[in-house]
Amino acid sequence: MAQTPAVELDVRGRTVRVSSPDRVVFPERGLTKLDVVQYFLDVGDGVLGALLHRPTTLERWPKGVFEGARMATRQDSSGDAFYQKRVPQGAPEYVETSRVAFPSGRTADEVAPTELAVVAWAANLGTLTFHPWPVVRDDVENPDQVRIDLDPQPGTDFADAARVAPHVRELLAEHGLEGFPKTSGGRGLHVFVPIEPAWSFTDARRATIAFGRELERRLPDEVTMKWWKEERGAKIFVDYNQMARDRTIASAYSIRSNPRATVSAPLTWDEVPDVHPDDFDVLTMPERFAAVGDLHSRLVAHTAPRYRLDSLLELADRQERDEGHGDLPYPPEYPKMPGEPKRVQPSKDRDRPR
């Protein structure tokens, strides 16, 4: 069969070439690569606002999302999809970058989108999900967002996370903070809080831990802060390590790699109890975006107002002083951190009291 000629799109004054435009990316929905690129253009101001000036890892599915497709890992690089942390060779001159440092001490120049053409270019490379850091490229050491990840554990689902959400909103308000919810595009719920870039990753993670512990104290039957899966039970896990350096969350409007092609959808708080993640996909989100606009516009870099973490850090101090709560484990690939407890799975810890 003859290959379909490339298509050239005018993206706000830039010409972006879409190769193999009729390549099927989501077979169950009949969506092609050109459909994916057009989706990102349809929600352009929203997805660009979520990525603007942020170092961003690209989750690329160049062969599409087909049955049996799998993600490459550190141990096995033969997967059908992969995470690209370094800017690809041959990127156009308008693709700007940001240098970031990983916990290992290594650095990388990651894509830092400045215009919508960069998003379209990345989509042509097979990018479905964008994973931006909670920092901007002119200050990569100090987060300007706190990201609260409500992660349903086995036996729970999105509806359980939605029941926890009003308590998240209430607790944030008690500390002078405002959060902006969105679906993960899967089973989870994310709440992003714009903050002043006045604290380190360590501080922001510590504030998130304090927040999660208080939420767990109020909702002990519904919420857990246990890092080890064997201890969590059928609860909503507040994944505090999403605020560790080099841990990212799928951006608003990103497409998720599932057969339905769901997307991460910004919500109003009033909508949270009544929606389902499947309500929002590549085919339905453009119409919704045209109707409601970008519900996460307050999170765009360098916009105001932004909030302070003093109150949550004071809560962390009280938890340490009055309850003996210290740090919690980091992810396994991180070096041992100062003050971190033993990083051993409880069932394998020979010194653990029985």
Short mmCIF file of N, CA and C in Angstrom, two decimals, residues 202 205-206 209 320 326-330 334-343:
data_model
loop_
_atom_site.label_atom_id
_atom_site.label_comp_id
_atom_site.label_asym_id
_atom_site.label_seq_id
_atom_site.Cartn_x
_atom_site.Cartn_y
_atom_site.Cartn_z
N THR A 202 11.88 19.35 48.87
CA THR A 202 11.80 18.70 50.18
C THR A 202 10.71 19.34 51.03
N ARG A 205 7.22 18.47 49.55
CA ARG A 205 6.87 17.09 49.87
C ARG A 205 6.49 16.97 51.35
N ARG A 206 7.23 17.64 52.22
CA ARG A 206 6.92 17.59 53.65
C ARG A 206 5.54 18.18 53.93
N ILE A 209 2.97 15.63 52.87
CA ILE A 209 2.87 14.56 53.86
C ILE A 209 2.01 15.01 55.04
N GLU A 320 5.33 16.38 64.04
CA GLU A 320 6.61 15.83 64.48
C GLU A 320 6.80 16.00 65.98
N GLY A 326 7.75 11.59 61.68
CA GLY A 326 8.86 12.11 60.90
C GLY A 326 8.63 11.90 59.42
N ASP A 327 9.73 11.72 58.69
CA ASP A 327 9.66 11.54 57.25
C ASP A 327 9.07 10.17 56.91
N LEU A 328 8.73 10.00 55.63
CA LEU A 328 8.23 8.74 55.10
C LEU A 328 9.15 8.28 53.97
N PRO A 329 9.08 7.00 53.58
CA PRO A 329 10.00 6.49 52.57
C PRO A 329 9.88 7.20 51.23
N TYR A 330 11.03 7.32 50.57
CA TYR A 330 11.10 7.81 49.20
C TYR A 330 10.95 6.64 48.24
N TYR A 334 15.56 6.41 44.57
CA TYR A 334 16.17 7.59 45.17
C TYR A 334 17.30 7.18 46.11
N PRO A 335 18.34 8.02 46.22
CA PRO A 335 19.35 7.76 47.25
C PRO A 335 18.73 7.92 48.63
N LYS A 336 19.35 7.31 49.62
CA LYS A 336 18.85 7.45 50.98
C LYS A 336 18.85 8.91 51.36
N MET A 337 17.70 9.41 51.88
CA MET A 337 17.55 10.83 52.17
C MET A 337 17.71 11.08 53.67
N PRO A 338 18.20 12.25 54.04
CA PRO A 338 18.37 12.57 55.47
C PRO A 338 17.04 12.47 56.22
N GLY A 339 17.04 11.76 57.35
CA GLY A 339 15.84 11.65 58.17
C GLY A 339 14.83 10.63 57.69
N GLU A 340 15.11 9.98 56.56
CA GLU A 340 14.16 9.01 56.02
C GLU A 340 14.18 7.73 56.85
N PRO A 341 13.02 7.13 57.12
CA PRO A 341 13.00 5.86 57.85
C PRO A 341 13.54 4.73 56.98
N LYS A 342 13.72 3.58 57.60
CA LYS A 342 14.23 2.42 56.88
C LYS A 342 13.32 2.10 55.70
N ARG A 343 13.93 1.89 54.55
CA ARG A 343 13.19 1.65 53.32
C ARG A 343 13.13 0.14 53.06
#
